[in-house]
Amino acid sequence: MGYTEDTLYATKIDPSVANLKVALACDSIRMNVNNVVGNATVSDSIGILISHSNIVKGGENALNDIFTFNRAKIKITHGGNDFSCSIDTTKLRVVRTDSTKAMYFDLHECLTSLGIMGLVKGDSVNFDGLFTVNPDGPYNFRFEKIPNLRAMGYQVVDDSLYACDNYGDVFRVGRSKALFSFGGAKDSIFGCREANIEVKLTMFNNDFSTFFGEEYRKAVGVDSVFLTFDPNFVRGFKTEVEASIPNHPAFGNDYFPLPNLDTTGFYALRFDTLKIVPSLNRLTDFAFNLRVKATPNCGTVTASQNGNNVYAFKPKVHYRDRFYALELGDGSCSPYLIDSAATGNDVIVYNDPPALSFESITNPNITIVNDTAEWKLKICNTSAKGKC
């Protein structure tokens, strides 16, 4: 379960007020199937069947499961007495037909190990299973219903499967998606204007709040940012570095200053101790933004290591995706990932510098007849973009 707020993430939400019919990738799911025996005596060859169709019919994940089975507790009521046993993945058989998956759970050994050779009218079999939503399952980022989600109990007689009723449920799954963008101002630094070079994280809008309401989940945790750049960049530009992390415990939604770049050509920022991260509930322009404010100077056009206006600038981000899943199990469902600027987008080009012209309006040759001489001069910037 998520939290009641995203300021401290201190209090887990009460399941009674949460939407239990929707889940994110890596969430743990509890499925309960209850069967009551009718008029016919049931033999010891019994089982539970849970089936569904894929949300996404094709693609590389089509053969993957949406639900990964972990274990189940079986409660059998026979003759007014309760018996219980547990099953694991060895009792599961999965049958795939096109985009439909059927999970057969064999309860034969469970029943016979309890000394119960048959069930009679009024007896019951309850399956309480724990599953995980497979992060690589065949479903989309948006929350969608799992088609044809059904369950039933059955018995096998002479290799034939018999069952009375099957029931369905409406359940939705979806996944979060982190989108990093690098640059922002890489192609728009010109003249003497200040420009922002950004490392920005935004979250894909999958209508999270529509389905989760006031249950808050952590989005993405940025661990560190590394910038490798032309050492002469700080000579060609006046720089300042700042960052904004919405809902930051100290700075809120404001930008806060960070140490500046230097001539080493390498810059590292670590946020690995920051545990308060943006939630999936809040739709903002970004979930993280590091920006270098760069202002050109008179030498920018030739200040790079190559003596021109092209500066190497390669950002790289280390982060934990699905930060909410760090609390699930061993935390491995919150992968540690690296993203960086693509080749071709890892340079900064300074364009359209001011183009100054100098012109004498009056005749440059003046005959001085008193103690004062006056020349009228005009200095112009003829660049259409490079204003100063």
mmCIF file of C-alpha atoms in Angstrom:
data_model
loop_
_atom_site.group_PDB
_atom_site.id
_atom_site.type_symbol
_atom_site.label_atom_id
_atom_site.label_comp_id
_atom_site.label_asym_id
_atom_site.label_seq_id
_atom_site.Cartn_x
_atom_site.Cartn_y
_atom_site.Cartn_z
ATOM 1 C CA MET A 1 0.000 0.000 0.000
ATOM 2 C CA GLY A 2 1.020 3.611 -0.573
ATOM 3 C CA TYR A 3 0.948 6.562 1.799
ATOM 4 C CA THR A 4 -1.589 9.129 2.947
ATOM 5 C CA GLU A 5 0.637 12.060 1.903
ATOM 6 C CA ASP A 6 3.789 12.786 -0.095
ATOM 7 C CA THR A 7 5.531 15.225 2.251
ATOM 8 C CA LEU A 8 7.110 12.691 4.594
ATOM 9 C CA TYR A 9 5.620 9.398 3.332
ATOM 10 C CA ALA A 10 5.142 8.510 6.996
ATOM 11 C CA THR A 11 1.724 6.841 7.230
ATOM 12 C CA LYS A 12 0.496 3.922 5.142
ATOM 13 C CA ILE A 13 -3.009 4.280 3.779
ATOM 14 C CA ASP A 14 -5.761 2.180 5.345
ATOM 15 C CA PRO A 15 -6.614 -0.589 2.844
ATOM 16 C CA SER A 16 -10.309 -0.068 3.588
ATOM 17 C CA VAL A 17 -10.213 3.350 1.881
ATOM 18 C CA ALA A 18 -7.801 2.408 -0.915
ATOM 19 C CA ASN A 19 -8.746 1.203 -4.378
ATOM 20 C CA LEU A 20 -7.868 -2.492 -4.279
ATOM 21 C CA LYS A 21 -8.942 -3.049 -7.884
ATOM 22 C CA VAL A 22 -5.888 -1.414 -9.481
ATOM 23 C CA ALA A 23 -2.162 -2.088 -9.282
ATOM 24 C CA LEU A 24 1.194 -0.856 -10.510
ATOM 25 C CA ALA A 25 4.034 -2.948 -11.857
ATOM 26 C CA CYS A 26 5.713 -4.880 -9.019
ATOM 27 C CA ASP A 27 2.752 -4.561 -6.646
ATOM 28 C CA SER A 28 1.801 -7.608 -4.603
ATOM 29 C CA ILE A 29 -1.692 -8.939 -5.322
ATOM 30 C CA ARG A 30 -3.918 -11.159 -3.241
ATOM 31 C CA MET A 31 -6.502 -13.271 -5.100
ATOM 32 C CA ASN A 32 -9.141 -15.148 -3.154
ATOM 33 C CA VAL A 33 -11.292 -17.862 -4.717
ATOM 34 C CA ASN A 34 -13.912 -19.640 -2.600
ATOM 35 C CA ASN A 35 -15.739 -22.805 -3.671
ATOM 36 C CA VAL A 36 -18.641 -24.573 -1.968
ATOM 37 C CA VAL A 37 -19.403 -28.179 -2.897
ATOM 38 C CA GLY A 38 -22.860 -28.827 -4.309
ATOM 39 C CA ASN A 39 -24.823 -32.046 -4.488
ATOM 40 C CA ALA A 40 -22.165 -34.190 -6.158
ATOM 41 C CA THR A 41 -19.339 -35.719 -4.139
ATOM 42 C CA VAL A 42 -15.950 -34.312 -5.196
ATOM 43 C CA SER A 43 -13.000 -36.634 -5.590
ATOM 44 C CA ASP A 44 -9.463 -35.942 -4.453
ATOM 45 C CA SER A 45 -8.374 -34.651 -7.890
ATOM 46 C CA ILE A 46 -9.306 -31.011 -7.423
ATOM 47 C CA GLY A 47 -7.803 -27.671 -8.355
ATOM 48 C CA ILE A 48 -8.275 -23.962 -8.923
ATOM 49 C CA LEU A 49 -8.255 -22.296 -12.340
ATOM 50 C CA ILE A 50 -7.569 -18.570 -12.842
ATOM 51 C CA SER A 51 -7.554 -17.313 -16.415
ATOM 52 C CA HIS A 52 -7.330 -14.014 -18.275
ATOM 53 C CA SER A 53 -6.405 -12.502 -21.609
ATOM 54 C CA ASN A 54 -3.526 -10.148 -22.296
ATOM 55 C CA ILE A 55 -4.114 -6.421 -22.470
ATOM 56 C CA VAL A 56 -1.472 -6.143 -25.200
ATOM 57 C CA LYS A 57 -2.007 -8.909 -27.732
ATOM 58 C CA GLY A 58 1.377 -8.894 -29.464
ATOM 59 C CA GLY A 59 4.899 -7.596 -29.030
ATOM 60 C CA GLU A 60 7.974 -8.795 -27.203
ATOM 61 C CA ASN A 61 6.146 -9.248 -23.882
ATOM 62 C CA ALA A 62 3.222 -11.268 -25.249
ATOM 63 C CA LEU A 63 4.480 -14.551 -23.780
ATOM 64 C CA ASN A 64 5.186 -13.060 -20.370
ATOM 65 C CA ASP A 65 2.765 -13.342 -17.478
ATOM 66 C CA ILE A 66 0.862 -10.381 -16.078
ATOM 67 C CA PHE A 67 0.744 -12.089 -12.675
ATOM 68 C CA THR A 68 3.698 -13.981 -11.225
ATOM 69 C CA PHE A 69 2.527 -16.565 -8.691
ATOM 70 C CA ASN A 70 4.391 -16.730 -5.383
ATOM 71 C CA ARG A 71 2.453 -18.963 -2.996
ATOM 72 C CA ALA A 72 -1.035 -19.721 -1.713
ATOM 73 C CA LYS A 73 -2.727 -20.861 1.448
ATOM 74 C CA ILE A 74 -5.504 -23.408 1.041
ATOM 75 C CA LYS A 75 -8.262 -23.687 3.629
ATOM 76 C CA ILE A 76 -10.522 -26.731 3.395
ATOM 77 C CA THR A 77 -13.684 -27.031 5.460
ATOM 78 C CA HIS A 78 -14.760 -30.689 5.626
ATOM 79 C CA GLY A 79 -17.425 -32.093 7.902
ATOM 80 C CA GLY A 80 -17.487 -28.871 9.887
ATOM 81 C CA ASN A 81 -13.744 -28.945 10.565
ATOM 82 C CA ASP A 82 -11.107 -26.613 9.066
ATOM 83 C CA PHE A 83 -7.886 -27.893 7.525
ATOM 84 C CA SER A 84 -5.113 -25.906 5.860
ATOM 85 C CA CYS A 85 -2.065 -26.407 3.708
ATOM 86 C CA SER A 86 0.202 -24.338 1.463
ATOM 87 C CA ILE A 87 1.237 -24.650 -2.166
ATOM 88 C CA ASP A 88 4.072 -23.106 -4.161
ATOM 89 C CA THR A 89 4.997 -22.752 -7.836
ATOM 90 C CA THR A 90 5.534 -26.510 -8.214
ATOM 91 C CA LYS A 91 1.744 -26.939 -8.140
ATOM 92 C CA LEU A 92 1.135 -24.432 -10.936
ATOM 93 C CA ARG A 93 0.696 -25.291 -14.611
ATOM 94 C CA VAL A 94 0.238 -22.461 -17.109
ATOM 95 C CA VAL A 95 -1.492 -23.077 -20.438
ATOM 96 C CA ARG A 96 -1.242 -20.366 -23.091
ATOM 97 C CA THR A 97 -3.669 -20.203 -26.002
ATOM 98 C CA ASP A 98 -3.062 -17.230 -28.262
ATOM 99 C CA SER A 99 -3.288 -14.239 -25.898
ATOM 100 C CA THR A 100 -5.158 -16.114 -23.151
ATOM 101 C CA LYS A 101 -3.411 -17.612 -20.139
ATOM 102 C CA ALA A 102 -4.872 -20.249 -17.836
ATOM 103 C CA MET A 103 -3.258 -20.971 -14.459
ATOM 104 C CA TYR A 104 -4.097 -24.426 -13.094
ATOM 105 C CA PHE A 105 -3.313 -24.980 -9.397
ATOM 106 C CA ASP A 106 -3.227 -28.678 -8.458
ATOM 107 C CA LEU A 107 -4.644 -29.282 -4.964
ATOM 108 C CA HIS A 108 -4.586 -33.093 -5.094
ATOM 109 C CA GLU A 109 -1.566 -33.524 -2.831
ATOM 110 C CA CYS A 110 -2.797 -30.816 -0.498
ATOM 111 C CA LEU A 111 -6.092 -32.634 -0.032
ATOM 112 C CA THR A 112 -4.694 -36.146 0.355
ATOM 113 C CA SER A 113 -1.911 -35.041 2.724
ATOM 114 C CA LEU A 114 -4.657 -33.955 5.102
ATOM 115 C CA GLY A 115 -6.241 -37.392 4.900
ATOM 116 C CA ILE A 116 -9.298 -36.093 3.043
ATOM 117 C CA MET A 117 -10.200 -38.422 0.187
ATOM 118 C CA GLY A 118 -13.336 -36.627 -0.942
ATOM 119 C CA LEU A 119 -15.543 -33.609 -0.339
ATOM 120 C CA VAL A 120 -19.295 -33.678 0.165
ATOM 121 C CA LYS A 121 -22.135 -31.205 -0.029
ATOM 122 C CA GLY A 122 -21.488 -28.097 2.061
ATOM 123 C CA ASP A 123 -17.718 -28.560 2.217
ATOM 124 C CA SER A 124 -15.629 -25.673 0.908
ATOM 125 C CA VAL A 125 -12.212 -25.007 -0.589
ATOM 126 C CA ASN A 126 -10.693 -21.550 -0.245
ATOM 127 C CA PHE A 127 -7.678 -20.462 -2.302
ATOM 128 C CA ASP A 128 -5.816 -17.426 -0.938
ATOM 129 C CA GLY A 129 -3.022 -16.711 -3.412
ATOM 130 C CA LEU A 130 -0.243 -14.127 -3.482
ATOM 131 C CA PHE A 131 0.985 -12.812 -6.813
ATOM 132 C CA THR A 132 3.264 -10.066 -8.096
ATOM 133 C CA VAL A 133 2.426 -7.819 -11.038
ATOM 134 C CA ASN A 134 5.172 -8.672 -13.514
ATOM 135 C CA PRO A 135 6.968 -5.439 -14.553
ATOM 136 C CA ASP A 136 7.592 -7.021 -17.969
ATOM 137 C CA GLY A 137 4.025 -8.205 -18.480
ATOM 138 C CA PRO A 138 1.908 -7.562 -21.596
ATOM 139 C CA TYR A 139 0.155 -4.371 -20.487
ATOM 140 C CA ASN A 140 0.480 -0.644 -21.130
ATOM 141 C CA PHE A 141 1.478 2.412 -19.134
ATOM 142 C CA ARG A 142 -2.133 3.523 -18.777
ATOM 143 C CA PHE A 143 -4.348 1.650 -16.351
ATOM 144 C CA GLU A 144 -6.535 -0.768 -18.284
ATOM 145 C CA LYS A 145 -8.830 -3.647 -17.399
ATOM 146 C CA ILE A 146 -7.475 -7.171 -17.643
ATOM 147 C CA PRO A 147 -9.786 -8.858 -20.157
ATOM 148 C CA ASN A 148 -11.707 -11.988 -19.188
ATOM 149 C CA LEU A 149 -10.325 -12.302 -15.664
ATOM 150 C CA ARG A 150 -12.152 -15.379 -14.325
ATOM 151 C CA ALA A 151 -11.694 -18.014 -11.621
ATOM 152 C CA MET A 152 -13.288 -21.304 -10.616
ATOM 153 C CA GLY A 153 -12.748 -24.542 -8.744
ATOM 154 C CA TYR A 154 -12.738 -27.839 -10.611
ATOM 155 C CA GLN A 155 -12.311 -31.579 -10.262
ATOM 156 C CA VAL A 156 -10.838 -34.058 -12.707
ATOM 157 C CA VAL A 157 -12.639 -37.327 -13.437
ATOM 158 C CA ASP A 158 -11.266 -39.730 -16.052
ATOM 159 C CA ASP A 159 -8.991 -36.979 -17.437
ATOM 160 C CA SER A 160 -11.961 -34.641 -17.907
ATOM 161 C CA LEU A 161 -12.319 -31.345 -16.063
ATOM 162 C CA TYR A 162 -15.651 -30.565 -14.388
ATOM 163 C CA ALA A 163 -16.757 -27.327 -12.745
ATOM 164 C CA CYS A 164 -20.023 -25.630 -11.860
ATOM 165 C CA ASP A 165 -19.596 -21.872 -11.831
ATOM 166 C CA ASN A 166 -16.892 -19.392 -12.679
ATOM 167 C CA TYR A 167 -16.762 -15.780 -11.599
ATOM 168 C CA GLY A 168 -14.913 -12.726 -12.817
ATOM 169 C CA ASP A 169 -13.588 -9.488 -11.435
ATOM 170 C CA VAL A 170 -12.656 -6.075 -12.792
ATOM 171 C CA PHE A 171 -8.994 -5.372 -12.173
ATOM 172 C CA ARG A 172 -6.656 -2.833 -13.775
ATOM 173 C CA VAL A 173 -2.893 -2.725 -14.125
ATOM 174 C CA GLY A 174 -0.501 -0.102 -15.449
ATOM 175 C CA ARG A 175 3.069 1.056 -15.092
ATOM 176 C CA SER A 176 4.925 4.286 -14.462
ATOM 177 C CA LYS A 177 7.325 5.733 -17.006
ATOM 178 C CA ALA A 178 10.219 8.111 -16.425
ATOM 179 C CA LEU A 179 11.241 10.398 -19.299
ATOM 180 C CA PHE A 180 14.599 12.184 -19.155
ATOM 181 C CA SER A 181 15.381 15.023 -21.528
ATOM 182 C CA PHE A 182 18.785 16.590 -21.960
ATOM 183 C CA GLY A 183 19.580 20.001 -23.321
ATOM 184 C CA GLY A 184 16.754 22.463 -23.493
ATOM 185 C CA ALA A 185 19.020 25.263 -24.709
ATOM 186 C CA LYS A 186 21.596 23.317 -26.700
ATOM 187 C CA ASP A 187 20.405 24.768 -29.989
ATOM 188 C CA SER A 188 19.296 28.167 -28.747
ATOM 189 C CA ILE A 189 22.341 29.817 -27.175
ATOM 190 C CA PHE A 190 22.988 32.968 -29.117
ATOM 191 C CA GLY A 191 23.918 36.578 -28.636
ATOM 192 C CA CYS A 192 24.482 37.597 -25.021
ATOM 193 C CA ARG A 193 21.293 36.109 -23.637
ATOM 194 C CA GLU A 194 21.246 33.759 -20.667
ATOM 195 C CA ALA A 195 20.171 30.231 -21.582
ATOM 196 C CA ASN A 196 19.372 27.120 -19.552
ATOM 197 C CA ILE A 197 21.005 23.758 -20.239
ATOM 198 C CA GLU A 198 18.757 21.245 -18.512
ATOM 199 C CA VAL A 199 18.709 17.688 -17.261
ATOM 200 C CA LYS A 200 14.974 17.238 -16.753
ATOM 201 C CA LEU A 201 12.847 14.340 -15.553
ATOM 202 C CA THR A 202 9.148 14.205 -16.368
ATOM 203 C CA MET A 203 6.664 11.441 -15.630
ATOM 204 C CA PHE A 204 4.312 9.971 -18.212
ATOM 205 C CA ASN A 205 0.720 10.956 -17.442
ATOM 206 C CA ASN A 206 -1.191 7.691 -16.989
ATOM 207 C CA ASP A 207 -4.077 9.196 -14.959
ATOM 208 C CA PHE A 208 -2.594 7.803 -11.770
ATOM 209 C CA SER A 209 -4.681 9.989 -9.441
ATOM 210 C CA THR A 210 -7.904 8.948 -11.162
ATOM 211 C CA PHE A 211 -7.430 5.381 -9.961
ATOM 212 C CA PHE A 212 -5.317 5.742 -6.814
ATOM 213 C CA GLY A 213 -6.952 8.864 -5.405
ATOM 214 C CA GLU A 214 -5.271 9.875 -2.152
ATOM 215 C CA GLU A 215 -2.935 6.881 -2.075
ATOM 216 C CA TYR A 216 0.502 8.395 -2.716
ATOM 217 C CA ARG A 217 3.301 6.468 -4.401
ATOM 218 C CA LYS A 218 6.926 7.511 -4.837
ATOM 219 C CA ALA A 219 7.901 8.144 -8.460
ATOM 220 C CA VAL A 220 11.620 8.196 -9.326
ATOM 221 C CA GLY A 221 14.655 8.774 -7.121
ATOM 222 C CA VAL A 222 17.561 10.547 -8.814
ATOM 223 C CA ASP A 223 20.755 9.140 -7.308
ATOM 224 C CA SER A 224 23.367 11.279 -9.058
ATOM 225 C CA VAL A 225 24.050 13.479 -12.072
ATOM 226 C CA PHE A 226 27.385 13.621 -13.885
ATOM 227 C CA LEU A 227 28.412 16.264 -16.414
ATOM 228 C CA THR A 228 31.445 15.782 -18.631
ATOM 229 C CA PHE A 229 32.191 18.919 -20.613
ATOM 230 C CA ASP A 230 34.797 20.972 -22.450
ATOM 231 C CA PRO A 231 36.997 22.498 -19.689
ATOM 232 C CA ASN A 232 36.941 25.771 -21.606
ATOM 233 C CA PHE A 233 33.163 25.921 -21.262
ATOM 234 C CA VAL A 234 33.549 28.006 -18.095
ATOM 235 C CA ARG A 235 35.730 30.448 -20.030
ATOM 236 C CA GLY A 236 33.293 30.767 -22.883
ATOM 237 C CA PHE A 237 30.277 31.187 -20.617
ATOM 238 C CA LYS A 238 29.410 32.657 -17.260
ATOM 239 C CA THR A 239 27.700 29.777 -15.444
ATOM 240 C CA GLU A 240 25.463 29.103 -12.471
ATOM 241 C CA VAL A 241 24.053 25.721 -11.417
ATOM 242 C CA GLU A 242 20.742 25.147 -9.653
ATOM 243 C CA ALA A 243 18.149 22.420 -9.242
ATOM 244 C CA SER A 244 14.511 21.948 -8.370
ATOM 245 C CA ILE A 245 12.883 18.835 -6.949
ATOM 246 C CA PRO A 246 9.146 19.387 -6.414
ATOM 247 C CA ASN A 247 8.087 18.929 -2.805
ATOM 248 C CA HIS A 248 11.702 19.072 -1.600
ATOM 249 C CA PRO A 249 11.716 18.935 2.231
ATOM 250 C CA ALA A 250 13.804 22.123 2.528
ATOM 251 C CA PHE A 251 13.218 24.121 -0.663
ATOM 252 C CA GLY A 252 9.698 23.109 -1.649
ATOM 253 C CA ASN A 253 9.176 23.712 -5.368
ATOM 254 C CA ASP A 254 11.837 26.440 -5.641
ATOM 255 C CA TYR A 255 15.193 26.213 -7.371
ATOM 256 C CA PHE A 256 18.140 26.007 -4.991
ATOM 257 C CA PRO A 257 21.783 26.924 -5.792
ATOM 258 C CA LEU A 258 24.476 24.285 -6.235
ATOM 259 C CA PRO A 259 28.279 24.479 -6.564
ATOM 260 C CA ASN A 260 29.372 25.949 -9.886
ATOM 261 C CA LEU A 261 31.248 24.281 -12.740
ATOM 262 C CA ASP A 262 35.031 24.561 -12.861
ATOM 263 C CA THR A 263 37.850 23.986 -15.356
ATOM 264 C CA THR A 264 38.231 20.259 -14.595
ATOM 265 C CA GLY A 265 35.604 19.407 -17.198
ATOM 266 C CA PHE A 266 33.808 17.066 -14.788
ATOM 267 C CA TYR A 267 30.934 17.740 -12.403
ATOM 268 C CA ALA A 268 29.185 15.337 -10.039
ATOM 269 C CA LEU A 269 26.109 15.806 -7.876
ATOM 270 C CA ARG A 270 24.801 13.138 -5.537
ATOM 271 C CA PHE A 271 21.262 12.961 -4.223
ATOM 272 C CA ASP A 272 21.482 9.414 -2.849
ATOM 273 C CA THR A 273 20.536 10.470 0.692
ATOM 274 C CA LEU A 274 17.368 12.233 -0.450
ATOM 275 C CA LYS A 275 14.466 9.939 0.386
ATOM 276 C CA ILE A 276 11.636 12.419 -0.149
ATOM 277 C CA VAL A 277 10.935 12.214 -3.857
ATOM 278 C CA PRO A 278 8.047 13.439 -6.032
ATOM 279 C CA SER A 279 4.925 11.295 -6.075
ATOM 280 C CA LEU A 280 3.130 9.825 -9.059
ATOM 281 C CA ASN A 281 0.013 11.674 -7.918
ATOM 282 C CA ARG A 282 1.212 15.188 -8.692
ATOM 283 C CA LEU A 283 1.282 16.271 -12.315
ATOM 284 C CA THR A 284 3.968 18.943 -12.601
ATOM 285 C CA ASP A 285 6.147 20.245 -15.425
ATOM 286 C CA PHE A 286 8.952 18.053 -14.121
ATOM 287 C CA ALA A 287 9.828 15.719 -11.263
ATOM 288 C CA PHE A 288 13.479 16.810 -11.244
ATOM 289 C CA ASN A 289 15.344 19.555 -13.069
ATOM 290 C CA LEU A 290 19.034 20.377 -12.940
ATOM 291 C CA ARG A 291 19.909 23.419 -14.990
ATOM 292 C CA VAL A 292 23.118 25.176 -15.880
ATOM 293 C CA LYS A 293 22.468 28.846 -16.539
ATOM 294 C CA ALA A 294 24.968 29.875 -19.227
ATOM 295 C CA THR A 295 25.594 33.436 -20.418
ATOM 296 C CA PRO A 296 27.940 33.917 -23.413
ATOM 297 C CA ASN A 297 30.753 36.454 -23.382
ATOM 298 C CA CYS A 298 32.912 38.131 -25.982
ATOM 299 C CA GLY A 299 35.160 35.088 -26.320
ATOM 300 C CA THR A 300 32.490 32.391 -26.601
ATOM 301 C CA VAL A 301 32.726 32.114 -30.369
ATOM 302 C CA THR A 302 36.341 30.856 -30.205
ATOM 303 C CA ALA A 303 36.850 29.716 -26.588
ATOM 304 C CA SER A 304 36.338 25.934 -26.950
ATOM 305 C CA GLN A 305 39.246 23.492 -26.808
ATOM 306 C CA ASN A 306 39.101 23.298 -30.593
ATOM 307 C CA GLY A 307 39.180 27.067 -30.896
ATOM 308 C CA ASN A 308 35.631 27.315 -32.201
ATOM 309 C CA ASN A 309 32.054 27.681 -30.984
ATOM 310 C CA VAL A 310 31.327 23.946 -30.375
ATOM 311 C CA TYR A 311 31.577 22.684 -26.782
ATOM 312 C CA ALA A 312 31.347 19.059 -25.658
ATOM 313 C CA PHE A 313 28.679 18.695 -22.955
ATOM 314 C CA LYS A 314 27.646 15.166 -21.942
ATOM 315 C CA PRO A 315 25.168 14.691 -19.080
ATOM 316 C CA LYS A 316 24.514 11.310 -17.458
ATOM 317 C CA VAL A 317 21.909 10.464 -14.820
ATOM 318 C CA HIS A 318 21.908 7.552 -12.381
ATOM 319 C CA TYR A 319 18.480 6.920 -10.899
ATOM 320 C CA ARG A 320 16.140 4.385 -9.368
ATOM 321 C CA ASP A 321 13.030 3.800 -11.404
ATOM 322 C CA ARG A 322 9.786 2.729 -9.715
ATOM 323 C CA PHE A 323 11.028 4.167 -6.419
ATOM 324 C CA TYR A 324 7.848 2.957 -4.684
ATOM 325 C CA ALA A 325 8.957 -0.635 -5.339
ATOM 326 C CA LEU A 326 12.127 -0.171 -3.290
ATOM 327 C CA GLU A 327 9.953 -1.113 -0.309
ATOM 328 C CA LEU A 328 8.626 -4.290 -1.954
ATOM 329 C CA GLY A 329 10.441 -7.515 -1.169
ATOM 330 C CA ASP A 330 14.191 -7.161 -1.627
ATOM 331 C CA GLY A 331 13.806 -3.906 -3.567
ATOM 332 C CA SER A 332 15.051 -5.407 -6.833
ATOM 333 C CA CYS A 333 11.891 -4.317 -8.660
ATOM 334 C CA SER A 334 13.181 -0.741 -8.353
ATOM 335 C CA PRO A 335 15.985 -0.968 -10.925
ATOM 336 C CA TYR A 336 19.105 1.181 -10.815
ATOM 337 C CA LEU A 337 19.305 2.731 -14.284
ATOM 338 C CA ILE A 338 21.549 5.107 -16.243
ATOM 339 C CA ASP A 339 20.372 7.526 -18.903
ATOM 340 C CA SER A 340 22.474 9.911 -20.960
ATOM 341 C CA ALA A 341 22.294 12.287 -23.879
ATOM 342 C CA ALA A 342 22.241 10.592 -27.263
ATOM 343 C CA THR A 343 25.164 10.989 -29.644
ATOM 344 C CA GLY A 344 24.695 14.215 -31.558
ATOM 345 C CA ASN A 345 22.887 15.800 -28.649
ATOM 346 C CA ASP A 346 25.993 15.908 -26.462
ATOM 347 C CA VAL A 347 27.449 19.208 -27.699
ATOM 348 C CA ILE A 348 26.545 22.844 -27.240
ATOM 349 C CA VAL A 349 26.883 25.100 -30.246
ATOM 350 C CA TYR A 350 27.012 28.845 -29.771
ATOM 351 C CA ASN A 351 25.307 30.606 -32.688
ATOM 352 C CA ASP A 352 24.610 34.146 -33.855
ATOM 353 C CA PRO A 353 27.079 36.204 -31.837
ATOM 354 C CA PRO A 354 26.639 39.980 -31.890
ATOM 355 C CA ALA A 355 27.881 41.382 -35.223
ATOM 356 C CA LEU A 356 29.210 44.868 -34.518
ATOM 357 C CA SER A 357 29.747 47.522 -37.177
ATOM 358 C CA PHE A 358 31.481 50.887 -36.749
ATOM 359 C CA GLU A 359 30.581 53.793 -38.974
ATOM 360 C CA SER A 360 31.438 57.497 -39.058
ATOM 361 C CA ILE A 361 28.391 59.659 -39.733
ATOM 362 C CA THR A 362 30.330 62.871 -40.219
ATOM 363 C CA ASN A 363 33.407 63.448 -42.345
ATOM 364 C CA PRO A 364 36.307 61.849 -40.500
ATOM 365 C CA ASN A 365 38.567 64.653 -41.674
ATOM 366 C CA ILE A 366 37.876 67.812 -39.689
ATOM 367 C CA THR A 367 39.650 71.163 -39.769
ATOM 368 C CA ILE A 368 39.825 72.432 -36.232
ATOM 369 C CA VAL A 369 39.025 76.144 -36.028
ATOM 370 C CA ASN A 370 38.628 76.381 -32.260
ATOM 371 C CA ASP A 371 39.392 74.267 -29.211
ATOM 372 C CA THR A 372 36.645 71.698 -29.870
ATOM 373 C CA ALA A 373 36.400 68.973 -32.526
ATOM 374 C CA GLU A 374 33.343 66.746 -32.893
ATOM 375 C CA TRP A 375 32.974 63.446 -34.691
ATOM 376 C CA LYS A 376 29.654 61.565 -34.908
ATOM 377 C CA LEU A 377 30.048 57.773 -34.883
ATOM 378 C CA LYS A 378 27.537 54.891 -35.085
ATOM 379 C CA ILE A 379 28.077 51.436 -33.578
ATOM 380 C CA CYS A 380 25.484 48.841 -34.658
ATOM 381 C CA ASN A 381 24.719 45.206 -33.961
ATOM 382 C CA THR A 382 23.607 43.805 -37.297
ATOM 383 C CA SER A 383 22.764 40.313 -35.990
ATOM 384 C CA ALA A 384 19.065 39.467 -36.164
ATOM 385 C CA LYS A 385 19.278 37.192 -33.076
ATOM 386 C CA GLY A 386 22.458 38.042 -31.220
ATOM 387 C CA LYS A 387 21.198 41.030 -29.301
ATOM 388 C CA CYS A 388 23.243 42.550 -26.489
#
